[in-house]
Amino acid sequence: EKGGYDHFMLKEIHEQPNAIKDTYRGRLLANEGIIRMAGIDDNIEKFLNANRIIIVACGTSWHAGLVAEYIFEDIARIPVEVEYASEFRYRNPIITDNDVVIAISQSGETADTLAAIKLAKANGAFVFGVCNVVGSTIARETDAGAYTHAGPEIGVASTKAFTTQITVLSLMALKLAKQKGAISNSIFHYHLQELELIPEKVKKALQSDAHIKIVADIYKDATNCLYLGRGYNFPVALEGALKLKEISYIHAEGYPAAEMKHGPIALIDEQMPVFVIATKKGHYEKVVSNIQEIKSRKGKIIAIVTEGDIDVRNLADHVIEVPDTIESLTPLLTTIPLQLLSYHIAVMLNKNVDQPRNLAKSVTVE
Ligand code: F6R
């Protein structure tokens, strides 16, 4: 059942190249320059006329929502708010019939997300679901949706659900960007081609496993860790920290790298491992200067970098490479080493990787 792997989590991490392919199969027609998604086509006016998109989710799915906020705003130029479903539902939020709500849920059963959907519907919003489990409650309660098609995710720590959610949301943003005329045909085509290359690049990122295991062994006894990223990779920092917390029980925090100097930098000393996503895109130079700040305070730096990077390699204690891609798709690659790292640390610490204490795969009570 675990396909030769020691744990479901490891199996599911390695399934990601195929899971992402399954997600875009039949939807992404890169050569023709078409994205086919019936749930969007059938409701295109709702999306194009939306004042804004409100994304509701919990946990890892909320992190996928944060990545989507960057891509929807950056590429499709649609305003997006990302809300914890549990906060949204009790906040007396302002919702109108010009709002589109996207609910993201692997299980499709999360109580708070379901309640947020009901509230949004009662106020006239159009609700679109991004679920993995076919026929789940959230899939049924939403007005339309798109499945992630990741296959069953058994490990409590979400892995392939996250990357396939980002894949679906990227397809949606690209499709809407094209329909709105927010991006040129050539940029649209370029994005489709790059997305099609992602599964092979994820495979390549997975090949760093042996090196990641060595890094895991060095830092497995840390009591605190920081994860930093900017832009599209800020949510990846949050997700990396969550993965470490939930399966290894090591305290970890994710921050936007620039927030360091507003407090967390006080934590840095020679005991503190800092995982920094420093791919050669977007805010690269700024991340490099954040790394310098950590280094001058003697923090240990483990950087996720683009293949061939030299500048960060010269500063960091360890680097883990991922292949190059366009900025909006980097989260699909930078997440991989952080998943593997958490996995190996949890195994080395003898934790119950697939069923961490106090956690359940679907949270059907609030
Ligand atoms: C983290 C994790 C949880 C879930 C959260 C939402 O690894 O598994 O944080 O992401 O409970 O669950 P879904 O996506 O099923 O609504």
PDB file of C-alpha atoms in Angstrom, residues 218-334:
ATOM      1  CA  ILE A 218      22.805  18.200  11.331  1.00  0.00           C
ATOM      2  CA  TYR A 219      19.751  20.173  12.485  1.00  0.00           C
ATOM      3  CA  LYS A 220      17.469  17.473  13.897  1.00  0.00           C
ATOM      4  CA  ASP A 221      18.214  18.452  17.503  1.00  0.00           C
ATOM      5  CA  ALA A 222      17.361  22.115  17.072  1.00  0.00           C
ATOM      6  CA  THR A 223      14.614  23.341  19.384  1.00  0.00           C
ATOM      7  CA  ASN A 224      13.617  26.298  17.212  1.00  0.00           C
ATOM      8  CA  CYS A 225      13.845  27.043  13.498  1.00  0.00           C
ATOM      9  CA  LEU A 226      13.008  30.011  11.329  1.00  0.00           C
ATOM     10  CA  TYR A 227      11.782  29.888   7.745  1.00  0.00           C
ATOM     11  CA  LEU A 228      12.049  32.972   5.583  1.00  0.00           C
ATOM     12  CA  GLY A 229      10.866  33.851   2.113  1.00  0.00           C
ATOM     13  CA  ARG A 230       9.579  36.828   0.160  1.00  0.00           C
ATOM     14  CA  GLY A 231       6.861  37.277  -2.444  1.00  0.00           C
ATOM     15  CA  TYR A 232       5.616  34.000  -3.881  1.00  0.00           C
ATOM     16  CA  ASN A 233       7.882  32.153  -1.474  1.00  0.00           C
ATOM     17  CA  PHE A 234       6.672  33.789   1.714  1.00  0.00           C
ATOM     18  CA  PRO A 235       3.771  31.273   1.906  1.00  0.00           C
ATOM     19  CA  VAL A 236       6.293  28.491   1.233  1.00  0.00           C
ATOM     20  CA  ALA A 237       8.181  29.627   4.352  1.00  0.00           C
ATOM     21  CA  LEU A 238       4.954  29.330   6.354  1.00  0.00           C
ATOM     22  CA  GLU A 239       4.305  25.905   4.885  1.00  0.00           C
ATOM     23  CA  GLY A 240       7.868  24.730   5.576  1.00  0.00           C
ATOM     24  CA  ALA A 241       7.525  25.751   9.212  1.00  0.00           C
ATOM     25  CA  LEU A 242       4.137  24.034   9.535  1.00  0.00           C
ATOM     26  CA  LYS A 243       5.511  20.784   8.096  1.00  0.00           C
ATOM     27  CA  LEU A 244       8.360  20.770  10.612  1.00  0.00           C
ATOM     28  CA  LYS A 245       6.099  21.595  13.574  1.00  0.00           C
ATOM     29  CA  GLU A 246       3.432  19.053  12.879  1.00  0.00           C
ATOM     30  CA  ILE A 247       5.535  15.969  12.295  1.00  0.00           C
ATOM     31  CA  SER A 248       8.768  16.576  14.248  1.00  0.00           C
ATOM     32  CA  TYR A 249       7.317  18.735  17.073  1.00  0.00           C
ATOM     33  CA  ILE A 250      10.174  21.195  16.674  1.00  0.00           C
ATOM     34  CA  HIS A 251       9.058  24.761  17.131  1.00  0.00           C
ATOM     35  CA  ALA A 252       9.289  26.621  13.847  1.00  0.00           C
ATOM     36  CA  GLU A 253       8.081  29.961  12.547  1.00  0.00           C
ATOM     37  CA  GLY A 254       7.721  31.242   9.020  1.00  0.00           C
ATOM     38  CA  TYR A 255       8.119  34.931   8.257  1.00  0.00           C
ATOM     39  CA  PRO A 256       8.365  37.249   5.291  1.00  0.00           C
ATOM     40  CA  ALA A 257      12.141  37.796   5.243  1.00  0.00           C
ATOM     41  CA  ALA A 258      11.819  41.569   5.555  1.00  0.00           C
ATOM     42  CA  GLU A 259       9.908  41.223   8.832  1.00  0.00           C
ATOM     43  CA  MET A 260      13.055  39.895  10.503  1.00  0.00           C
ATOM     44  CA  LYS A 261      14.226  43.292  11.617  1.00  0.00           C
ATOM     45  CA  HIS A 262      10.860  44.007  13.224  1.00  0.00           C
ATOM     46  CA  GLY A 263      11.382  41.440  15.945  1.00  0.00           C
ATOM     47  CA  PRO A 264      12.379  37.892  15.052  1.00  0.00           C
ATOM     48  CA  ILE A 265      16.000  38.863  14.411  1.00  0.00           C
ATOM     49  CA  ALA A 266      16.357  39.040  18.208  1.00  0.00           C
ATOM     50  CA  LEU A 267      16.097  35.239  18.217  1.00  0.00           C
ATOM     51  CA  ILE A 268      19.123  34.716  16.002  1.00  0.00           C
ATOM     52  CA  ASP A 269      22.211  33.158  17.560  1.00  0.00           C
ATOM     53  CA  GLU A 270      24.535  30.273  16.685  1.00  0.00           C
ATOM     54  CA  GLN A 271      21.860  27.793  17.825  1.00  0.00           C
ATOM     55  CA  MET A 272      19.239  28.971  15.383  1.00  0.00           C
ATOM     56  CA  PRO A 273      18.869  27.279  12.001  1.00  0.00           C
ATOM     57  CA  VAL A 274      17.298  29.641   9.469  1.00  0.00           C
ATOM     58  CA  PHE A 275      15.871  28.163   6.290  1.00  0.00           C
ATOM     59  CA  VAL A 276      15.805  30.805   3.596  1.00  0.00           C
ATOM     60  CA  ILE A 277      14.167  30.515   0.197  1.00  0.00           C
ATOM     61  CA  ALA A 278      16.491  32.460  -2.057  1.00  0.00           C
ATOM     62  CA  THR A 279      15.682  31.506  -5.623  1.00  0.00           C
ATOM     63  CA  LYS A 280      17.080  33.752  -8.325  1.00  0.00           C
ATOM     64  CA  LYS A 281      13.868  35.598  -9.046  1.00  0.00           C
ATOM     65  CA  GLY A 282      11.962  38.613  -7.880  1.00  0.00           C
ATOM     66  CA  HIS A 283      13.481  39.713  -4.625  1.00  0.00           C
ATOM     67  CA  TYR A 284      16.752  37.809  -4.891  1.00  0.00           C
ATOM     68  CA  GLU A 285      19.056  40.726  -3.988  1.00  0.00           C
ATOM     69  CA  LYS A 286      16.891  41.639  -1.035  1.00  0.00           C
ATOM     70  CA  VAL A 287      16.904  38.071   0.234  1.00  0.00           C
ATOM     71  CA  VAL A 288      20.695  37.999  -0.101  1.00  0.00           C
ATOM     72  CA  SER A 289      20.929  41.043   2.153  1.00  0.00           C
ATOM     73  CA  ASN A 290      18.556  39.367   4.636  1.00  0.00           C
ATOM     74  CA  ILE A 291      20.930  36.392   4.632  1.00  0.00           C
ATOM     75  CA  GLN A 292      23.853  38.710   5.355  1.00  0.00           C
ATOM     76  CA  GLU A 293      21.983  40.111   8.353  1.00  0.00           C
ATOM     77  CA  ILE A 294      21.439  36.618   9.740  1.00  0.00           C
ATOM     78  CA  LYS A 295      25.031  35.644   9.098  1.00  0.00           C
ATOM     79  CA  SER A 296      26.404  38.635  10.934  1.00  0.00           C
ATOM     80  CA  ARG A 297      24.413  37.434  13.964  1.00  0.00           C
ATOM     81  CA  LYS A 298      25.878  33.950  13.598  1.00  0.00           C
ATOM     82  CA  GLY A 299      22.643  32.208  12.624  1.00  0.00           C
ATOM     83  CA  LYS A 300      22.987  28.960  10.672  1.00  0.00           C
ATOM     84  CA  ILE A 301      21.759  29.427   7.123  1.00  0.00           C
ATOM     85  CA  ILE A 302      20.255  26.697   5.007  1.00  0.00           C
ATOM     86  CA  ALA A 303      19.238  28.221   1.690  1.00  0.00           C
ATOM     87  CA  ILE A 304      16.995  26.897  -1.067  1.00  0.00           C
ATOM     88  CA  VAL A 305      18.582  28.282  -4.234  1.00  0.00           C
ATOM     89  CA  THR A 306      18.297  28.126  -7.991  1.00  0.00           C
ATOM     90  CA  GLU A 307      20.609  25.625  -9.675  1.00  0.00           C
ATOM     91  CA  GLY A 308      24.029  27.127 -10.279  1.00  0.00           C
ATOM     92  CA  ASP A 309      23.659  29.914  -7.719  1.00  0.00           C
ATOM     93  CA  ILE A 310      26.992  31.240  -6.458  1.00  0.00           C
ATOM     94  CA  ASP A 311      26.252  34.329  -4.344  1.00  0.00           C
ATOM     95  CA  VAL A 312      24.143  32.582  -1.727  1.00  0.00           C
ATOM     96  CA  ARG A 313      26.391  29.528  -1.763  1.00  0.00           C
ATOM     97  CA  ASN A 314      29.223  31.767  -0.593  1.00  0.00           C
ATOM     98  CA  LEU A 315      27.188  33.000   2.368  1.00  0.00           C
ATOM     99  CA  ALA A 316      25.119  30.024   3.482  1.00  0.00           C
ATOM    100  CA  ASP A 317      26.141  27.038   5.631  1.00  0.00           C
ATOM    101  CA  HIS A 318      24.249  24.712   3.282  1.00  0.00           C
ATOM    102  CA  VAL A 319      22.482  25.176  -0.003  1.00  0.00           C
ATOM    103  CA  ILE A 320      19.845  22.957  -1.566  1.00  0.00           C
ATOM    104  CA  GLU A 321      19.300  23.526  -5.264  1.00  0.00           C
ATOM    105  CA  VAL A 322      16.058  23.480  -7.217  1.00  0.00           C
ATOM    106  CA  PRO A 323      15.704  23.907 -10.993  1.00  0.00           C
ATOM    107  CA  ASP A 324      14.996  27.312 -12.472  1.00  0.00           C
ATOM    108  CA  THR A 325      11.458  28.291 -13.494  1.00  0.00           C
ATOM    109  CA  ILE A 326       9.317  31.433 -13.740  1.00  0.00           C
ATOM    110  CA  GLU A 327       8.746  33.183 -10.456  1.00  0.00           C
ATOM    111  CA  SER A 328       5.072  32.328 -10.038  1.00  0.00           C
ATOM    112  CA  LEU A 329       5.846  28.613 -10.256  1.00  0.00           C
ATOM    113  CA  THR A 330       8.828  28.581  -7.879  1.00  0.00           C
ATOM    114  CA  PRO A 331       6.646  27.508  -4.901  1.00  0.00           C
ATOM    115  CA  LEU A 332       6.040  24.182  -6.648  1.00  0.00           C
ATOM    116  CA  LEU A 333       9.778  23.519  -6.496  1.00  0.00           C
ATOM    117  CA  THR A 334      10.959  25.261  -3.325  1.00  0.00           C
TER     118      THR A 334
END
